Structure formats: structure tokens, C-alpha cells
């Protein structure tokens, strides 16, 4: 069946911006300040350095997007760079680890903010878990049974979240005190390791920019529109983040932002507009996160299908079937749903501090380390671009050396930061064992 193209340039940009600009900017701002010991200037530097991975990564990946519009995004690009096995393993990691973990944790965070509207603050409250489950089920149903509405929802949530962020940024820039942005005295010995921890927080806030390529085959004129979106969207994201970060610190001061933690945005709204204003801002945050969840699921339900059409995924025949009426690989979507539920259970076991034999699941970091591992695969694309330019001289200095070089620099910061996290070595070993398991299950006869 020949698929009808559904997503234009604006929707593709909206998808990237809408997925990336979700919860991270709201609840990682204080983490950035803790990492820089309250220095707003160094925080700005972290945001800019963190953006290297998506701005120059987008510029580099755009060249891959011009060469192929096959389904799979990272899968297709890794195939171009290193062959079918690397493409399969990158897709396997996304399907089994990355996407389900991120969808589960973002749905949970969304439930937390919904709980704040109704004064439900205990993370073990069963009502929060029912809300989380409802969010996941409803978003999957929307994307499976009405993909046009799912695309429209992505555009609407983008407008709302950008409006809320820029509105808060404007309040801070207009009514804030410039003195709040002055740099504090910093202990260099404590700062060095903290900066890399801050880069992990930035990486989480920037995550999701690679989702749009996963639906390249459903984008109008993908070789043109996707490459444009990968260049334009990261610049928009950086501008929004810097405006918000500077604005909120100018209004409250970094010390108060750190003291308030994730409640800074609600505090500002209540301070200016009263209790109703706080609830409206929390509602905007909820819509923002829902946009991220929707965009991630929109891309995720197509990934098992993308592996299956290459006949390398277990039971490929089952998952590569496209529903003619819905225009969606339904079996692929339900597999994605099942894996999200599995990761949600793992997260719940962490929150409830469950111990399974010698394995204590308390503190399981399902939100950050899967993101770090994906940078291994991103970096492989940048390295390949550099190698091909050295050997073939095809793209020129800017596209062949500068873009992939800076993208690789940004990725290396994130990878180093990931290695400095507590229990990171164990998580890395488990992740690579999971990737190796994918190799065992790979259909090598394809």
C-alpha cells in the first residue's frame, strides 16, 4: 500500500520543538543552577554547550535525511553509515530501552503536575499511577486510531507551551532585577564535576529532537522538509530555553529558584496572578508535557515496524503489516504500548523502593541514562561523516568537518557526564547487554 503523506514542514518542526520543549525546561532549571553553584552566566553556557548536540547534530543529520527517506530515522541513517547490523542495533535499543523508558517517565511527570492541581503530592498515591496509566492509554489510542488528530494536537500543544514559556520569560525580563543575574563566588573544586552533571540535565531537556526522522516516510517531501526542520527547530528550542532561563532567574534570583525547585514556575504565577494563575500555569505545563508524550508515541509506534520491514526484527511478518484503514502498523503500536507498560512497572518499583533478591530498584534512573546511551549511536553518525569527508571530500569543510566535529564535541560532553553519574557503570553494562541481546535475536538470514 502506498502511504499518503500527512505531515508538512510546520508539523515536522512542531513535532521536534513540541517533543523537546516539554517538561525538562520546567524541572531541570534548578538542577542547572545547582550544577553551576547558582551562576546564571555559567548556566547559559551549559544551555549553549548542551545545544551543540542538537544544533550541529541536526545540521549533520540533515545530510543523512537528504540521502534517504526510508522509515526508521536513526535506523536508516545508521544503515547508511555503518551497515544493516548497526542500523538494527540502534533501532533495537530505541524500541526496547529508549522510547518506552522516556514515554513512561514523562507520563509519570505529567501525572505529578496534574496531582499538584489537586494537592496530591505523595508519589506513592495510587491516584497518580491511575492518571499516568490514563495518559499513556489515551495517547496511544489517539495515535493509533486518528493520526491526523494526533498531528493537530502536536501543533496546538506547541503553541500553548511556547506561549507559556515566552510569557514567563517576558515577565522576568520586564519586571526582574538585573542584579539577580550577577555571578556568585564559585568554588572551582566543586564546580568541575558539577558542570558535567548539569550537562546531563541539559541533555534531558534537549532530548527528543531525533524523533521526527522516525516518520520520514510520512512527511511531505522529506528530503527537503525534514532537513529544514532539523536545522530550524534546534535554533528555536535554544532561543526559548535561554529566554526562559534568564527571565525566571531575573525575576526570582537563582537562590530562590534553587530553594523552590520544581515549584518555581507555579510560585511566579501565584505571585503575580494569585492561586488561579498558578493553576493555569500548571495546566500549561501539563499540556506541554502531553505534547512531548504525544510526539514521542507518534514516532515510537512506527519503530518496530521500521525494523520489521527490514526483516531483522523477531517475528517480522507480524509487525510489518500496515493497517489499510488506519494507515498505522497496529501490531507495532501495541508492542510499543506493552514495552511502555513494562518500563512503567520498573519505574513504579523504583518509586515504591521494591527489592528483588539482591537487586534494589530504588533510584533506578530510567529518565537520563537511556538518553546518554543514544548519544553513542548519534556519535557514530558524526564519526562516519568525518571519516567519509577525510576519504571522499564530498561535503566540504563546513558540512564535512565543522558540523560533525562540533556535534561530536557536544555528544562527548553528555557521554562523559553520564559516566560520572552514580551507578552509571552498572547501567551502561546492562544497556549494552540489552543491545547484545538484540543481536542474538536478530534475524541474520535477512
mmCIF file with all atom_site columns, N, CA and C in Angstrom, residues 37-77:
data_model
loop_
_atom_site.group_PDB
_atom_site.id
_atom_site.type_symbol
_atom_site.label_atom_id
_atom_site.label_alt_id
_atom_site.label_comp_id
_atom_site.label_asym_id
_atom_site.label_entity_id
_atom_site.label_seq_id
_atom_site.pdbx_PDB_ins_code
_atom_site.Cartn_x
_atom_site.Cartn_y
_atom_site.Cartn_z
_atom_site.occupancy
_atom_site.B_iso_or_equiv
_atom_site.pdbx_formal_charge
_atom_site.auth_seq_id
_atom_site.auth_comp_id
_atom_site.auth_asym_id
_atom_site.auth_atom_id
_atom_site.pdbx_PDB_model_num
ATOM 1   N N  . UNK A 1 37 ? 26.487 26.145 40.835 1.00 0.00 ? 37 UNK A N  1
ATOM 2   C CA . UNK A 1 37 ? 26.533 26.839 42.126 1.00 0.00 ? 37 UNK A CA 1
ATOM 3   C C  . UNK A 1 37 ? 25.851 28.199 42.052 1.00 0.00 ? 37 UNK A C  1
ATOM 4   N N  . UNK A 1 38 ? 24.754 28.267 41.337 1.00 0.00 ? 38 UNK A N  1
ATOM 5   C CA . UNK A 1 38 ? 23.950 29.485 41.298 1.00 0.00 ? 38 UNK A CA 1
ATOM 6   C C  . UNK A 1 38 ? 24.378 30.497 40.260 1.00 0.00 ? 38 UNK A C  1
ATOM 7   N N  . UNK A 1 39 ? 25.328 30.171 39.404 1.00 0.00 ? 39 UNK A N  1
ATOM 8   C CA . UNK A 1 39 ? 25.793 31.110 38.390 1.00 0.00 ? 39 UNK A CA 1
ATOM 9   C C  . UNK A 1 39 ? 24.884 31.048 37.164 1.00 0.00 ? 39 UNK A C  1
ATOM 10  N N  . UNK A 1 40 ? 24.155 32.147 36.919 1.00 0.00 ? 40 UNK A N  1
ATOM 11  C CA . UNK A 1 40 ? 23.266 32.200 35.755 1.00 0.00 ? 40 UNK A CA 1
ATOM 12  C C  . UNK A 1 40 ? 24.088 32.215 34.471 1.00 0.00 ? 40 UNK A C  1
ATOM 13  N N  . UNK A 1 41 ? 25.210 32.931 34.482 1.00 0.00 ? 41 UNK A N  1
ATOM 14  C CA . UNK A 1 41 ? 26.059 33.018 33.297 1.00 0.00 ? 41 UNK A CA 1
ATOM 15  C C  . UNK A 1 41 ? 26.569 31.636 32.894 1.00 0.00 ? 41 UNK A C  1
ATOM 16  N N  . UNK A 1 42 ? 27.063 30.880 33.880 1.00 0.00 ? 42 UNK A N  1
ATOM 17  C CA . UNK A 1 42 ? 27.536 29.526 33.566 1.00 0.00 ? 42 UNK A CA 1
ATOM 18  C C  . UNK A 1 42 ? 26.369 28.628 33.148 1.00 0.00 ? 42 UNK A C  1
ATOM 19  N N  . UNK A 1 43 ? 25.192 28.897 33.717 1.00 0.00 ? 43 UNK A N  1
ATOM 20  C CA . UNK A 1 43 ? 24.009 28.154 33.291 1.00 0.00 ? 43 UNK A CA 1
ATOM 21  C C  . UNK A 1 43 ? 23.701 28.388 31.826 1.00 0.00 ? 43 UNK A C  1
ATOM 22  N N  . UNK A 1 44 ? 23.832 29.633 31.390 1.00 0.00 ? 44 UNK A N  1
ATOM 23  C CA . UNK A 1 44 ? 23.632 29.962 29.978 1.00 0.00 ? 44 UNK A CA 1
ATOM 24  C C  . UNK A 1 44 ? 24.650 29.229 29.117 1.00 0.00 ? 44 UNK A C  1
ATOM 25  N N  . UNK A 1 45 ? 25.896 29.192 29.606 1.00 0.00 ? 45 UNK A N  1
ATOM 26  C CA . UNK A 1 45 ? 26.949 28.471 28.871 1.00 0.00 ? 45 UNK A CA 1
ATOM 27  C C  . UNK A 1 45 ? 26.584 26.992 28.733 1.00 0.00 ? 45 UNK A C  1
ATOM 28  N N  . UNK A 1 46 ? 26.061 26.402 29.818 1.00 0.00 ? 46 UNK A N  1
ATOM 29  C CA . UNK A 1 46 ? 25.667 24.994 29.763 1.00 0.00 ? 46 UNK A CA 1
ATOM 30  C C  . UNK A 1 46 ? 24.555 24.764 28.741 1.00 0.00 ? 46 UNK A C  1
ATOM 31  N N  . UNK A 1 47 ? 23.568 25.655 28.733 1.00 0.00 ? 47 UNK A N  1
ATOM 32  C CA . UNK A 1 47 ? 22.480 25.519 27.758 1.00 0.00 ? 47 UNK A CA 1
ATOM 33  C C  . UNK A 1 47 ? 23.021 25.588 26.331 1.00 0.00 ? 47 UNK A C  1
ATOM 34  N N  . UNK A 1 48 ? 23.965 26.493 26.105 1.00 0.00 ? 48 UNK A N  1
ATOM 35  C CA . UNK A 1 48 ? 24.521 26.644 24.756 1.00 0.00 ? 48 UNK A CA 1
ATOM 36  C C  . UNK A 1 48 ? 25.357 25.428 24.376 1.00 0.00 ? 48 UNK A C  1
ATOM 37  N N  . UNK A 1 49 ? 26.220 24.979 25.300 1.00 0.00 ? 49 UNK A N  1
ATOM 38  C CA . UNK A 1 49 ? 27.050 23.804 25.013 1.00 0.00 ? 49 UNK A CA 1
ATOM 39  C C  . UNK A 1 49 ? 26.170 22.573 24.812 1.00 0.00 ? 49 UNK A C  1
ATOM 40  N N  . UNK A 1 50 ? 25.146 22.435 25.659 1.00 0.00 ? 50 UNK A N  1
ATOM 41  C CA . UNK A 1 50 ? 24.230 21.318 25.510 1.00 0.00 ? 50 UNK A CA 1
ATOM 42  C C  . UNK A 1 50 ? 23.521 21.335 24.174 1.00 0.00 ? 50 UNK A C  1
ATOM 43  N N  . UNK A 1 51 ? 23.286 22.541 23.661 1.00 0.00 ? 51 UNK A N  1
ATOM 44  C CA . UNK A 1 51 ? 22.593 22.677 22.380 1.00 0.00 ? 51 UNK A CA 1
ATOM 45  C C  . UNK A 1 51 ? 23.471 22.264 21.206 1.00 0.00 ? 51 UNK A C  1
ATOM 46  N N  . UNK A 1 52 ? 24.796 22.196 21.418 1.00 0.00 ? 52 UNK A N  1
ATOM 47  C CA . UNK A 1 52 ? 25.679 21.747 20.338 1.00 0.00 ? 52 UNK A CA 1
ATOM 48  C C  . UNK A 1 52 ? 25.203 20.409 19.776 1.00 0.00 ? 52 UNK A C  1
ATOM 49  N N  . UNK A 1 53 ? 24.782 19.533 20.710 1.00 0.00 ? 53 UNK A N  1
ATOM 50  C CA . UNK A 1 53 ? 24.386 18.202 20.299 1.00 0.00 ? 53 UNK A CA 1
ATOM 51  C C  . UNK A 1 53 ? 23.189 18.181 19.375 1.00 0.00 ? 53 UNK A C  1
ATOM 52  N N  . UNK A 1 54 ? 22.277 19.170 19.510 1.00 0.00 ? 54 UNK A N  1
ATOM 53  C CA . UNK A 1 54 ? 21.098 19.163 18.641 1.00 0.00 ? 54 UNK A CA 1
ATOM 54  C C  . UNK A 1 54 ? 21.229 20.152 17.488 1.00 0.00 ? 54 UNK A C  1
ATOM 55  N N  . UNK A 1 55 ? 21.899 21.279 17.703 1.00 0.00 ? 55 UNK A N  1
ATOM 56  C CA . UNK A 1 55 ? 22.033 22.247 16.603 1.00 0.00 ? 55 UNK A CA 1
ATOM 57  C C  . UNK A 1 55 ? 22.975 21.691 15.531 1.00 0.00 ? 55 UNK A C  1
ATOM 58  N N  . UNK A 1 56 ? 24.191 21.349 15.946 1.00 0.00 ? 56 UNK A N  1
ATOM 59  C CA . UNK A 1 56 ? 25.143 20.823 14.963 1.00 0.00 ? 56 UNK A CA 1
ATOM 60  C C  . UNK A 1 56 ? 24.840 19.361 14.631 1.00 0.00 ? 56 UNK A C  1
ATOM 61  N N  . UNK A 1 57 ? 24.241 18.650 15.603 1.00 0.00 ? 57 UNK A N  1
ATOM 62  C CA . UNK A 1 57 ? 23.776 17.307 15.289 1.00 0.00 ? 57 UNK A CA 1
ATOM 63  C C  . UNK A 1 57 ? 22.694 17.342 14.229 1.00 0.00 ? 57 UNK A C  1
ATOM 64  N N  . UNK A 1 58 ? 21.773 18.316 14.354 1.00 0.00 ? 58 UNK A N  1
ATOM 65  C CA . UNK A 1 58 ? 20.727 18.470 13.349 1.00 0.00 ? 58 UNK A CA 1
ATOM 66  C C  . UNK A 1 58 ? 21.285 18.829 11.990 1.00 0.00 ? 58 UNK A C  1
ATOM 67  N N  . UNK A 1 59 ? 22.277 19.710 11.963 1.00 0.00 ? 59 UNK A N  1
ATOM 68  C CA . UNK A 1 59 ? 22.906 20.091 10.694 1.00 0.00 ? 59 UNK A CA 1
ATOM 69  C C  . UNK A 1 59 ? 23.593 18.893 10.044 1.00 0.00 ? 59 UNK A C  1
ATOM 70  N N  . UNK A 1 60 ? 24.201 18.042 10.884 1.00 0.00 ? 60 UNK A N  1
ATOM 71  C CA . UNK A 1 60 ? 24.889 16.863 10.370 1.00 0.00 ? 60 UNK A CA 1
ATOM 72  C C  . UNK A 1 60 ? 23.892 15.811 9.892  1.00 0.00 ? 60 UNK A C  1
ATOM 73  N N  . UNK A 1 61 ? 22.870 15.552 10.711 1.00 0.00 ? 61 UNK A N  1
ATOM 74  C CA . UNK A 1 61 ? 21.876 14.537 10.371 1.00 0.00 ? 61 UNK A CA 1
ATOM 75  C C  . UNK A 1 61 ? 21.052 14.961 9.159  1.00 0.00 ? 61 UNK A C  1
ATOM 76  N N  . UNK A 1 62 ? 20.899 16.279 8.957  1.00 0.00 ? 62 UNK A N  1
ATOM 77  C CA . UNK A 1 62 ? 20.154 16.772 7.788  1.00 0.00 ? 62 UNK A CA 1
ATOM 78  C C  . UNK A 1 62 ? 20.750 16.241 6.492  1.00 0.00 ? 62 UNK A C  1
ATOM 79  N N  . UNK A 1 63 ? 22.070 16.039 6.470  1.00 0.00 ? 63 UNK A N  1
ATOM 80  C CA . UNK A 1 63 ? 22.706 15.491 5.265  1.00 0.00 ? 63 UNK A CA 1
ATOM 81  C C  . UNK A 1 63 ? 22.297 14.039 5.042  1.00 0.00 ? 63 UNK A C  1
ATOM 82  N N  . UNK A 1 64 ? 22.126 13.293 6.137  1.00 0.00 ? 64 UNK A N  1
ATOM 83  C CA . UNK A 1 64 ? 21.616 11.924 6.005  1.00 0.00 ? 64 UNK A CA 1
ATOM 84  C C  . UNK A 1 64 ? 20.169 11.946 5.522  1.00 0.00 ? 64 UNK A C  1
ATOM 85  N N  . UNK A 1 65 ? 19.386 12.904 6.045  1.00 0.00 ? 65 UNK A N  1
ATOM 86  C CA . UNK A 1 65 ? 17.978 12.999 5.653  1.00 0.00 ? 65 UNK A CA 1
ATOM 87  C C  . UNK A 1 65 ? 17.824 13.288 4.166  1.00 0.00 ? 65 UNK A C  1
ATOM 88  N N  . UNK A 1 66 ? 18.791 13.994 3.595  1.00 0.00 ? 66 UNK A N  1
ATOM 89  C CA . UNK A 1 66 ? 18.738 14.296 2.164  1.00 0.00 ? 66 UNK A CA 1
ATOM 90  C C  . UNK A 1 66 ? 19.032 13.058 1.310  1.00 0.00 ? 66 UNK A C  1
ATOM 91  N N  . UNK A 1 67 ? 19.689 12.067 1.919  1.00 0.00 ? 67 UNK A N  1
ATOM 92  C CA . UNK A 1 67 ? 20.095 10.877 1.158  1.00 0.00 ? 67 UNK A CA 1
ATOM 93  C C  . UNK A 1 67 ? 19.062 9.760  1.186  1.00 0.00 ? 67 UNK A C  1
ATOM 94  N N  . UNK A 1 68 ? 18.156 9.789  2.180  1.00 0.00 ? 68 UNK A N  1
ATOM 95  C CA . UNK A 1 68 ? 17.158 8.718  2.269  1.00 0.00 ? 68 UNK A CA 1
ATOM 96  C C  . UNK A 1 68 ? 15.905 9.214  2.965  1.00 0.00 ? 68 UNK A C  1
ATOM 97  N N  . UNK A 1 69 ? 14.770 8.678  2.574  1.00 0.00 ? 69 UNK A N  1
ATOM 98  C CA . UNK A 1 69 ? 13.506 8.974  3.250  1.00 0.00 ? 69 UNK A CA 1
ATOM 99  C C  . UNK A 1 69 ? 12.858 7.674  3.723  1.00 0.00 ? 69 UNK A C  1
ATOM 100 N N  . UNK A 1 70 ? 13.668 6.644  3.917  1.00 0.00 ? 70 UNK A N  1
ATOM 101 C CA . UNK A 1 70 ? 13.150 5.364  4.387  1.00 0.00 ? 70 UNK A CA 1
ATOM 102 C C  . UNK A 1 70 ? 12.670 5.477  5.828  1.00 0.00 ? 70 UNK A C  1
ATOM 103 N N  . UNK A 1 71 ? 11.747 4.584  6.190  1.00 0.00 ? 71 UNK A N  1
ATOM 104 C CA . UNK A 1 71 ? 11.217 4.567  7.548  1.00 0.00 ? 71 UNK A CA 1
ATOM 105 C C  . UNK A 1 71 ? 12.319 4.226  8.545  1.00 0.00 ? 71 UNK A C  1
ATOM 106 N N  . UNK A 1 72 ? 12.243 4.848  9.720  1.00 0.00 ? 72 UNK A N  1
ATOM 107 C CA . UNK A 1 72 ? 13.145 4.454  10.792 1.00 0.00 ? 72 UNK A CA 1
ATOM 108 C C  . UNK A 1 72 ? 14.033 5.535  11.351 1.00 0.00 ? 72 UNK A C  1
ATOM 109 N N  . UNK A 1 73 ? 14.296 6.601  10.621 1.00 0.00 ? 73 UNK A N  1
ATOM 110 C CA . UNK A 1 73 ? 15.133 7.670  11.158 1.00 0.00 ? 73 UNK A CA 1
ATOM 111 C C  . UNK A 1 73 ? 16.535 7.195  11.470 1.00 0.00 ? 73 UNK A C  1
ATOM 112 N N  . UNK A 1 74 ? 16.859 7.088  12.766 1.00 0.00 ? 74 UNK A N  1
ATOM 113 C CA . UNK A 1 74 ? 18.195 6.670  13.188 1.00 0.00 ? 74 UNK A CA 1
ATOM 114 C C  . UNK A 1 74 ? 18.556 5.319  12.595 1.00 0.00 ? 74 UNK A C  1
ATOM 115 N N  . UNK A 1 75 ? 17.573 4.421  12.469 1.00 0.00 ? 75 UNK A N  1
ATOM 116 C CA . UNK A 1 75 ? 17.827 3.104  11.889 1.00 0.00 ? 75 UNK A CA 1
ATOM 117 C C  . UNK A 1 75 ? 18.356 3.255  10.464 1.00 0.00 ? 75 UNK A C  1
ATOM 118 N N  . UNK A 1 76 ? 17.648 4.072  9.666  1.00 0.00 ? 76 UNK A N  1
ATOM 119 C CA . UNK A 1 76 ? 18.038 4.253  8.268  1.00 0.00 ? 76 UNK A CA 1
ATOM 120 C C  . UNK A 1 76 ? 19.396 4.939  8.149  1.00 0.00 ? 76 UNK A C  1
ATOM 121 N N  . UNK A 1 77 ? 19.653 5.927  9.014  1.00 0.00 ? 77 UNK A N  1
ATOM 122 C CA . UNK A 1 77 ? 20.905 6.671  8.933  1.00 0.00 ? 77 UNK A CA 1
ATOM 123 C C  . UNK A 1 77 ? 22.086 5.815  9.387  1.00 0.00 ? 77 UNK A C  1
#
